[in-house]
Coordinates of C-alpha atoms and ligand atoms in Angstrom, one line a residue:
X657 CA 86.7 89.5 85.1
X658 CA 83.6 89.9 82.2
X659 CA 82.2 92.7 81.6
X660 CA 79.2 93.6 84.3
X661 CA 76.7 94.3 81.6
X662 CA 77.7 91.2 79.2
X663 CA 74.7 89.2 78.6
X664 CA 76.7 86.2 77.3
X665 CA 78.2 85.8 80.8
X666 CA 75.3 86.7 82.9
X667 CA 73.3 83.6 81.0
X668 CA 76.1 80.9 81.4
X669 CA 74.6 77.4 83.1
X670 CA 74.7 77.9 86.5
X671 CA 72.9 75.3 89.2
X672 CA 70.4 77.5 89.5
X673 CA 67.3 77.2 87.8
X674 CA 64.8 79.5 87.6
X675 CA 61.7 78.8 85.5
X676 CA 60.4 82.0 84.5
X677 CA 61.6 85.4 84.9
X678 CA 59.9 88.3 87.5
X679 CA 58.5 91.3 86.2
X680 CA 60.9 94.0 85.6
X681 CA 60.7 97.7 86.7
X682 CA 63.2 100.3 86.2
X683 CA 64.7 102.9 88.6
X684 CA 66.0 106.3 87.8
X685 CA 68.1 108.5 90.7
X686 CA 68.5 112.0 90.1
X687 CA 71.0 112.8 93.1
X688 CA 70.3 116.6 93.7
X689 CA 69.2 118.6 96.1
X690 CA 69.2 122.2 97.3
X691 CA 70.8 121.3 100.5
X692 CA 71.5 117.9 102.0
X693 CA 68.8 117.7 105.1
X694 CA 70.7 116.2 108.5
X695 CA 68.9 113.1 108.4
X696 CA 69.4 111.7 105.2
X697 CA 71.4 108.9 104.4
X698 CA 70.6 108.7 100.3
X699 CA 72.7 109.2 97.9
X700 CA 71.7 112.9 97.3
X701 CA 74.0 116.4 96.6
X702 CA 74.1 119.9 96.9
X703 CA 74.0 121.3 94.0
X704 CA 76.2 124.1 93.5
X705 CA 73.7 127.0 91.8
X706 CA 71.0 127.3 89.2
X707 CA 74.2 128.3 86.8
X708 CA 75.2 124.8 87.1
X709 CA 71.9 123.3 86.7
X710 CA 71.0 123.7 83.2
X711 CA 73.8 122.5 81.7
X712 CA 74.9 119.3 84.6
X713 CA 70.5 118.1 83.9
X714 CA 71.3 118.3 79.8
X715 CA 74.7 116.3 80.3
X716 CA 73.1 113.7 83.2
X717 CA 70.0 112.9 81.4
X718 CA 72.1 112.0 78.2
X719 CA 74.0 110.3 81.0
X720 CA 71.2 108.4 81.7
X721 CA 69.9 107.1 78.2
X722 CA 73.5 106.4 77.3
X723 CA 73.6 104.1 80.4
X724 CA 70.1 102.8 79.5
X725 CA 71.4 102.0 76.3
X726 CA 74.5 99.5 77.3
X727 CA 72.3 98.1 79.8
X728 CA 69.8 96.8 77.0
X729 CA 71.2 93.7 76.3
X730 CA 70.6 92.5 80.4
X731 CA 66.8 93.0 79.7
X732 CA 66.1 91.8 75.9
X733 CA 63.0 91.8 75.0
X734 CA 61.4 92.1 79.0
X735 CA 58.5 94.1 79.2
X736 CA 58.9 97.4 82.1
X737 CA 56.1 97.2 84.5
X738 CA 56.9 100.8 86.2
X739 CA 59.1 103.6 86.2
X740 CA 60.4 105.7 89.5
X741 CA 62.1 108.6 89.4
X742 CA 63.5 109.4 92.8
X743 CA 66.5 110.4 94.6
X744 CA 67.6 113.3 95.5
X745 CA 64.9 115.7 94.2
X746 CA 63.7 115.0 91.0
X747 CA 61.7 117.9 91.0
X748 CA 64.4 120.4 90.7
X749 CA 64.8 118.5 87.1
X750 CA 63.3 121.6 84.7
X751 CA 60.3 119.7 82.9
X752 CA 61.4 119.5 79.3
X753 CA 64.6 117.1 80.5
X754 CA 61.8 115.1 82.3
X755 CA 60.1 114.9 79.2
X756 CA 63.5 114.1 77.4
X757 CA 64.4 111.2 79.6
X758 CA 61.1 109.7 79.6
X759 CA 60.7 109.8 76.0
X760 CA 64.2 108.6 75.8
X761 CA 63.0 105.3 77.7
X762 CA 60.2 105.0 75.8
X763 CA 62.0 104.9 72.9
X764 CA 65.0 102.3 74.4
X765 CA 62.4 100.2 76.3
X766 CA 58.9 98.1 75.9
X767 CA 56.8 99.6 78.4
X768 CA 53.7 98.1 79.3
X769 CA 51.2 100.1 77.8
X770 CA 49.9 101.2 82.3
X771 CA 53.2 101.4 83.2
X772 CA 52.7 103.6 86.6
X773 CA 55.4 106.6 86.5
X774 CA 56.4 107.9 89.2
X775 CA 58.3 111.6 90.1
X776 CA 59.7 112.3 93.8
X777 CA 58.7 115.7 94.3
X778 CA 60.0 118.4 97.0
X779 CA 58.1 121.5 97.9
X780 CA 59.8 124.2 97.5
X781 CA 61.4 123.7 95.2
X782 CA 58.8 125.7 92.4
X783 CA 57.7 122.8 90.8
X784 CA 54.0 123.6 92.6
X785 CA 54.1 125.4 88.5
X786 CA 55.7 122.1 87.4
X787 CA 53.1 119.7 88.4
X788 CA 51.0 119.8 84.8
X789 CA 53.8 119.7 82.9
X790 CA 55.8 116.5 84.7
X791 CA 51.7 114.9 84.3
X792 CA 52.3 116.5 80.3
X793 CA 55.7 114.9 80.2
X794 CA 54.2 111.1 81.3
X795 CA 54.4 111.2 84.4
X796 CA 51.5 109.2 85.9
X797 CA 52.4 109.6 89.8
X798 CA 53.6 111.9 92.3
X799 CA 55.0 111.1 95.5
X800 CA 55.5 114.4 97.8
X801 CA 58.3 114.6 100.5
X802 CA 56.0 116.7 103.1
X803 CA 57.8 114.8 106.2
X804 CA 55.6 117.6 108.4
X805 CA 53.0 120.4 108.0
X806 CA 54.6 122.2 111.6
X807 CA 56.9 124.4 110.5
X808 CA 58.5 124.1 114.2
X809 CA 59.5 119.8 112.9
X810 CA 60.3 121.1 109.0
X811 CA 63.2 123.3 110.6
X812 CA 64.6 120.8 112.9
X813 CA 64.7 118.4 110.1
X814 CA 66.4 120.9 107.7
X815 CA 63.8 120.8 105.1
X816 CA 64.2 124.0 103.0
X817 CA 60.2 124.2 102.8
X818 CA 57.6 125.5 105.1
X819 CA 54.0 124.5 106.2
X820 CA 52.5 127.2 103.5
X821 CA 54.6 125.9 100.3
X822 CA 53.8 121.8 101.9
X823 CA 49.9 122.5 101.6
X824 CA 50.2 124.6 98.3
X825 CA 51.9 122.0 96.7
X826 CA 50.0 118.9 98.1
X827 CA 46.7 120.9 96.9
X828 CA 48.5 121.0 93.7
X829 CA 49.3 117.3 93.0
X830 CA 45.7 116.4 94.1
X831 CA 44.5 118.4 91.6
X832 CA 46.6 117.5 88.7
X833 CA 47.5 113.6 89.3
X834 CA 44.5 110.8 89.3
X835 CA 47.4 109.2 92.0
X836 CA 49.8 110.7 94.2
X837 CA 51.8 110.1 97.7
X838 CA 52.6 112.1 100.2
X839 CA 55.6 110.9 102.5
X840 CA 55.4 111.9 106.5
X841 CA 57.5 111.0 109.6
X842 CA 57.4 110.9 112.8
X843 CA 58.7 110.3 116.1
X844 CA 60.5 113.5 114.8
X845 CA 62.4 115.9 117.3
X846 CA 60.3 117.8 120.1
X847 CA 57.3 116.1 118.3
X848 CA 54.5 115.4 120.6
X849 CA 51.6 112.5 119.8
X850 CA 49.4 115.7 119.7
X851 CA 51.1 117.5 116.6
X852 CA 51.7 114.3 114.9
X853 CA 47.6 113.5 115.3
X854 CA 47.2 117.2 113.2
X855 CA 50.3 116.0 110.6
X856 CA 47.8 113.1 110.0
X857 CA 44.7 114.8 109.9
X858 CA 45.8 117.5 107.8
X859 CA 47.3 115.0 105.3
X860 CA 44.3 112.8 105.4
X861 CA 42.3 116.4 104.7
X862 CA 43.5 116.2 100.7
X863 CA 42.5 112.6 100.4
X864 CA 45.4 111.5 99.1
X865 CA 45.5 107.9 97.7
X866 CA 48.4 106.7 99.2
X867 CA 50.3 108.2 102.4
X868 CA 54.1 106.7 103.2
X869 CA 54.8 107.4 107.2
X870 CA 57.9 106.7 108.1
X871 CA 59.6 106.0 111.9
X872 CA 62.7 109.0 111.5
X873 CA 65.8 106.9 111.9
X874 CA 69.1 108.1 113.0
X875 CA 71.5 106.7 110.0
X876 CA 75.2 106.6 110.5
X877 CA 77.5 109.2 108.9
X878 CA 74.8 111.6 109.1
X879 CA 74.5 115.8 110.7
X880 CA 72.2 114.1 113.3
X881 CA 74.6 110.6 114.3
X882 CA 77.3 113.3 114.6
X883 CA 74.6 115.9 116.7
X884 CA 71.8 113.8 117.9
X885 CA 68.9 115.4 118.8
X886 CA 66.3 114.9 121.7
X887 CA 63.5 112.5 119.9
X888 CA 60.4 110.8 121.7
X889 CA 60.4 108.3 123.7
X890 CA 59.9 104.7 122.5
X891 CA 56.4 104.7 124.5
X892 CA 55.6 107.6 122.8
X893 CA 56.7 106.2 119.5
X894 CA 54.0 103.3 119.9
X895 CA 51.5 105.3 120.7
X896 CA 52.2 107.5 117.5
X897 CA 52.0 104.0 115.5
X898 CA 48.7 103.4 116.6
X899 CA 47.4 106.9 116.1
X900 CA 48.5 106.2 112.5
X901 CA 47.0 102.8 111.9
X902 CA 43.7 104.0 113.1
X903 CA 43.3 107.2 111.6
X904 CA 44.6 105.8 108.5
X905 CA 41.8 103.3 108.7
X906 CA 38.9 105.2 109.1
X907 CA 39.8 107.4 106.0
X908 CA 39.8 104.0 104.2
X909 CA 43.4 103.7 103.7
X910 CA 44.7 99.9 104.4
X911 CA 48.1 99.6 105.7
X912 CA 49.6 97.1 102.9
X913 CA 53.3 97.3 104.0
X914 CA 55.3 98.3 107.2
X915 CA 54.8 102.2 106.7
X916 CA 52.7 102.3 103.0
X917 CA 49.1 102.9 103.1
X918 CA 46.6 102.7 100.5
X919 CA 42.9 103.2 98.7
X920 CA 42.3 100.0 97.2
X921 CA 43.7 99.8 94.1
X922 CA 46.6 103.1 94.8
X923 CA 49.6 100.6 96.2
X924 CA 52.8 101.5 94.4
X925 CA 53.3 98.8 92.1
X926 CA 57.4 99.5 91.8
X927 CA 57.6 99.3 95.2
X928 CA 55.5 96.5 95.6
X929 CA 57.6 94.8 92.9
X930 CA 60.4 95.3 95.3
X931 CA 58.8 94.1 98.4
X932 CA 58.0 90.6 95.9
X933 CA 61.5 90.3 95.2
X934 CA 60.6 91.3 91.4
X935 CA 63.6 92.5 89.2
X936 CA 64.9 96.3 89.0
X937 CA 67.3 97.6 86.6
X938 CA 68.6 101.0 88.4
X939 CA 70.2 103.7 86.3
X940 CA 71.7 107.1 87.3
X941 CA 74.6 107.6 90.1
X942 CA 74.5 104.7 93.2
X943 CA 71.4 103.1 91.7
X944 CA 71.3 99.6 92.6
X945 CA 70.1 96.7 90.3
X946 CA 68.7 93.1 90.8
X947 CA 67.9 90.9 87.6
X948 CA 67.2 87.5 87.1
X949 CA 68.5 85.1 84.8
X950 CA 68.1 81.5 83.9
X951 CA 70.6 80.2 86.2
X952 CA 71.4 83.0 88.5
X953 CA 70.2 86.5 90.4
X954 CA 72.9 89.5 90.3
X955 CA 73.1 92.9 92.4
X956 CA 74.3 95.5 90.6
X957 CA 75.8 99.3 92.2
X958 CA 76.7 101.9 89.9
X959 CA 79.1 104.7 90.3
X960 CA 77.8 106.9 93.3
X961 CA 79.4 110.5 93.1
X962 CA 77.3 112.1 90.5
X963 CA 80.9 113.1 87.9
X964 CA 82.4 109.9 88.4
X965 CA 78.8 108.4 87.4
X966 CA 79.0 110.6 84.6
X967 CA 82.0 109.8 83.2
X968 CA 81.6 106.4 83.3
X969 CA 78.2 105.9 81.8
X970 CA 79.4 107.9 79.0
X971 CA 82.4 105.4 79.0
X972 CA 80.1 102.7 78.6
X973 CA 81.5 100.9 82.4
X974 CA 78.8 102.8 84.4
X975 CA 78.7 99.2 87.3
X976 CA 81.3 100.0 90.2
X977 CA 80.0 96.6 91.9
X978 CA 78.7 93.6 90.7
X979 CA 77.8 90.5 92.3
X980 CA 75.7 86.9 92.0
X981 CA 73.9 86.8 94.9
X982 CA 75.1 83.3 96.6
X983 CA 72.4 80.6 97.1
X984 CA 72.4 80.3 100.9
X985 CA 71.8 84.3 101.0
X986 CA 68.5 83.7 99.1
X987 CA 65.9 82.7 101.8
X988 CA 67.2 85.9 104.0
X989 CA 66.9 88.5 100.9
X990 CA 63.5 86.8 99.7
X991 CA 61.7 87.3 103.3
X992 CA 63.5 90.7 103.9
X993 CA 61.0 92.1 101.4
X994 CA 58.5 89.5 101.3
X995 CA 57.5 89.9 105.3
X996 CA 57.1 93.5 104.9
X997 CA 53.6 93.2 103.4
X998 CA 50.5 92.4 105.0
X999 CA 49.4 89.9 102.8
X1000 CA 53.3 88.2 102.4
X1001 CA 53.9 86.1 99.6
X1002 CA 52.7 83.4 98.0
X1003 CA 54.5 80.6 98.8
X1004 CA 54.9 79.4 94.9
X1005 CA 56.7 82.6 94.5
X1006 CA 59.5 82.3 96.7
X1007 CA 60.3 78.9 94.3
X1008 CA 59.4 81.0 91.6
X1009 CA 61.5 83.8 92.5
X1010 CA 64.3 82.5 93.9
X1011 CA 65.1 79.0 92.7
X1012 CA 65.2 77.2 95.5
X1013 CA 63.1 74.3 97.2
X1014 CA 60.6 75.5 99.9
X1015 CA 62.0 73.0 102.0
X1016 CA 64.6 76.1 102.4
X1017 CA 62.6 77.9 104.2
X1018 CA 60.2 75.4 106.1
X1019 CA 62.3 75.8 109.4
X1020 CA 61.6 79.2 110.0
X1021 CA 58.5 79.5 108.9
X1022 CA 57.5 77.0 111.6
X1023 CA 60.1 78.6 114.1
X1024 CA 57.8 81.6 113.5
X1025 CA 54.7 80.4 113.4
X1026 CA 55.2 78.7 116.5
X1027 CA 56.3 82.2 118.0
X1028 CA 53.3 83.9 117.1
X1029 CA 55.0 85.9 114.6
X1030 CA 53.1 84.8 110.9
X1031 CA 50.2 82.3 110.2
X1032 CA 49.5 80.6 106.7
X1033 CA 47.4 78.5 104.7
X1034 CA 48.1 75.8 101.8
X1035 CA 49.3 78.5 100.0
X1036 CA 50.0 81.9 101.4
X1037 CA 52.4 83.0 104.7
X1038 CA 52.3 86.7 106.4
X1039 CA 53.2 88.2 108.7
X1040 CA 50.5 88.5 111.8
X1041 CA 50.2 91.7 114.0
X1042 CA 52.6 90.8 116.3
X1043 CA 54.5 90.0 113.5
X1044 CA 54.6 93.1 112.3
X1045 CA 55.1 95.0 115.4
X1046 CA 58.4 92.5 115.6
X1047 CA 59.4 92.9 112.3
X1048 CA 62.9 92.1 112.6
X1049 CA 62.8 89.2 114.8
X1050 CA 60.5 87.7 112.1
X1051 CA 63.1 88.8 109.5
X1052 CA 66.4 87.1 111.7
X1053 CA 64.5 83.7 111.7
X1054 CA 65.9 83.4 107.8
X1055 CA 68.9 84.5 108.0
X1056 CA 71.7 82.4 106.8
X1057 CA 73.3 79.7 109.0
X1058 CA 77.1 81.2 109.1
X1059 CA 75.2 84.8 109.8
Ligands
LIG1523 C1 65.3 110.0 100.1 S1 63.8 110.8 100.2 C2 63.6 111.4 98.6 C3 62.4 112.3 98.4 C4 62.6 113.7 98.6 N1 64.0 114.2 98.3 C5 62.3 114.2 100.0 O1 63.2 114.3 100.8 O2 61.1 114.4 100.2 C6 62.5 109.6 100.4 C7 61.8 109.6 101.7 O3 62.6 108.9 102.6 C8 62.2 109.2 103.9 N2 63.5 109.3 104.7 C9 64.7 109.8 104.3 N3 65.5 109.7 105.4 C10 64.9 109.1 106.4 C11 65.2 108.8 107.8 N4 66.5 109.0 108.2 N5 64.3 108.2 108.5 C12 63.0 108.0 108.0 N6 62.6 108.3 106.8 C13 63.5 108.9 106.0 C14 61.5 110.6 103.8 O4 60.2 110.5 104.2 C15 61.6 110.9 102.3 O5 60.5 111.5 101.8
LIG1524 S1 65.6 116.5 100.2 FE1 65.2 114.3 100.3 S2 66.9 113.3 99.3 FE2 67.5 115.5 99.6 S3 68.7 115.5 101.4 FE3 66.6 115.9 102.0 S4 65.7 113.8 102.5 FE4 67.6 113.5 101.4

């Protein structure tokens, strides 16, 4: 087999044929936490003391560039649109080896001269005195993982922070970053529509210029598919929806994608280069990549345990999976994304981005059009309310034949 990060092989003739490339971004995982919360599915770990932490954060983040550094020749001479840092939680990362990394990339990469740079913060986690010097280091947005200001829902979910050190920090960001985020979820256990209507409200209090709310799912192999606990009921659930649409409405904020809300002109622009199936080279331990080339689109995974990722990125092999994505899975992994957003794609894009005729998707977007599900003009399709509320109905419509 060729090497996964040969560029010779990744630009063979193919019988694809794409005609321009998608912009790039580029995403970091840093896999730590202070303890693993029962919900959480992500590729995240315990780290074992602040002993260890020093030295493993120096050894990772050269890690990192060393990895960036054999990936180069997969993204010659592309411009990087945006940066995330999540994972895990970046935060516990001291600031000088944020400021390494990122002038590291800086250094390895073209970045466009607005690049938005994004750091997944935790509080608790004393980076409420980190905040200036993450902005100091480059970074140009902060996403906070509040989840809930009820200290009751914070315990149940395992969070290692309470309501006091959630609004300290959240005042802190607002004060320091032009753009931030604060992530909330709901339908959380023993979580009534009542104290989710204060989680918004006291969110919506900072103003912050983009709020992520996600629906708490149960994910396999997790503390709470093992010992579920007693959640809302899906009513209930609905009901909490549309307490969020509306009160994230009248404080301006437009709901641009399943659970992301924004000021005008505060979307995320790495996730929305996800969401419009643009590239992503991911660095750092189970970080996933797409990337486009003339004649073909691959998926990348790289090691996931955070050693094994080590040792291998210093090894120069840090891919433990690589794949071409095969034509007929194309429409499905397009409109995944794509039918997320409000406004959906532009229908030059998915030729654009994927290669194919639109004639490969003409079938289900009449299929759903006729169900209610998405409307569109000469040259946009999204998603329509009842689309959204159905999301995954819409999404099955594409799915490959033999699926
Ligand atoms: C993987 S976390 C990383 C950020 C940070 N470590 C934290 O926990 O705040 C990113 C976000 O995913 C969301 N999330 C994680 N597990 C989830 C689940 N099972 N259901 C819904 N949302 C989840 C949380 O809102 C979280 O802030
Ligand atoms: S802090 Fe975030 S990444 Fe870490 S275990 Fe909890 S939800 Fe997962």
């Amino acid at each position: 087999m060729s090497h996964p990060l040969d560029p010779v092989h990744a630009m063979r003739p193919g019988l694809l044929q794409l005609s321009s490339l998608p912009p790039l971004s580029l995403y970091v995982h840093l896999p730590w936490c202070i303890q693993k919360c029962p919900y959480c599915d992500f590729n995240s770990h315990e780290w074992r003391g602040p002993g260890e932490a020093s030295t493993v954060q120096q050894a990772y983040v050269d890690a990192l560039l060393t990895d960036l550094q054999a990936s180069l020749p997969l993204i010659w001479g592309r411009t990087v649109h945006t940066v995330f840092l999540g994972g895990g939680t970046p935060s516990l990362f001291a600031p000088e080896q944020i400021d390494r990394l990122i002038g590291g990339i800086r250094a390895l990469l073209r970045l466009a001269p607005d690049a938005e740079i994004t750091l997944e913060a935790n509080p608790g986690t004393f980076e409420k005195d980190r905040f200036r010097a993450f902005h100091q280091a480059g970074i140009t947005r902060l996403s906070i993982g509040v989840q809930s200001f009820h200290d009751a829902h914070l315990k149940a979910l395992g969070r290692v922070h309470d309501r006091a050190q959630a609004l300290a920090a959240v005042a802190e960001a607002a004060q320091v970053f032009e753009t931030f985020n604060l992530d909330l979820m709901y339908a959380l256990p023993g979580q009534t529509l009542a104290q989710l209507g204060e989680d918004v409200a006291t969110a919506l209090s900072f103003a912050p210029p983009h709020l992520s709310i996600y629906h708490l799912t149960i994910e396999p192999n997790t503390v709470f598919a093992k010992h579920p606990p007693a959640l809302p009921e899906d009513d209930e659930a609905y009901a909490m929806m549309d307490l969020i649409t509306e009160r994230t409405a009248l404080a301006g904020l437009g709901r641009y994608e399943v659970s992301a809300y924004a000021k005008p002109g505060h979307a995320c622009a790495h996730n929305l280069n996800y969401w419009q199936f643009g590239d992503y080279l991911g660095i750092g331990a189970g970080a996933h990549s797409k990337l486009s080339f003339a004649h073909r689109i691959v998926r990348q995974v790289r090691y996931r345990e955070p050693q094994l990722y080590m040792q291998h990125a210093c090894a120069g092999e840090p891919v433990s999976q690589h794949h071409e994505i095969a034509h007929e899975d194309l429409p499905f992994e397009f409109m995944l994304n794509a039918l997320r957003l409000k406004e959906g794609f532009a229908l030059s894009d998915f030729t654009e981005r994927t290669g194919l005729a639109l004639t490969r998707i003409q079938q289900g977007l009449q299929q759903a059009e006729a169900q209610g599900l998405l409307a569109r003009d000469w040259s946009r399709a999204w998603p329509t309310e009842r689309g959204f509320d159905f999301l995954s109905d819409l999404q099955a419509l594409f799915l490959p034949p033999s699926a």
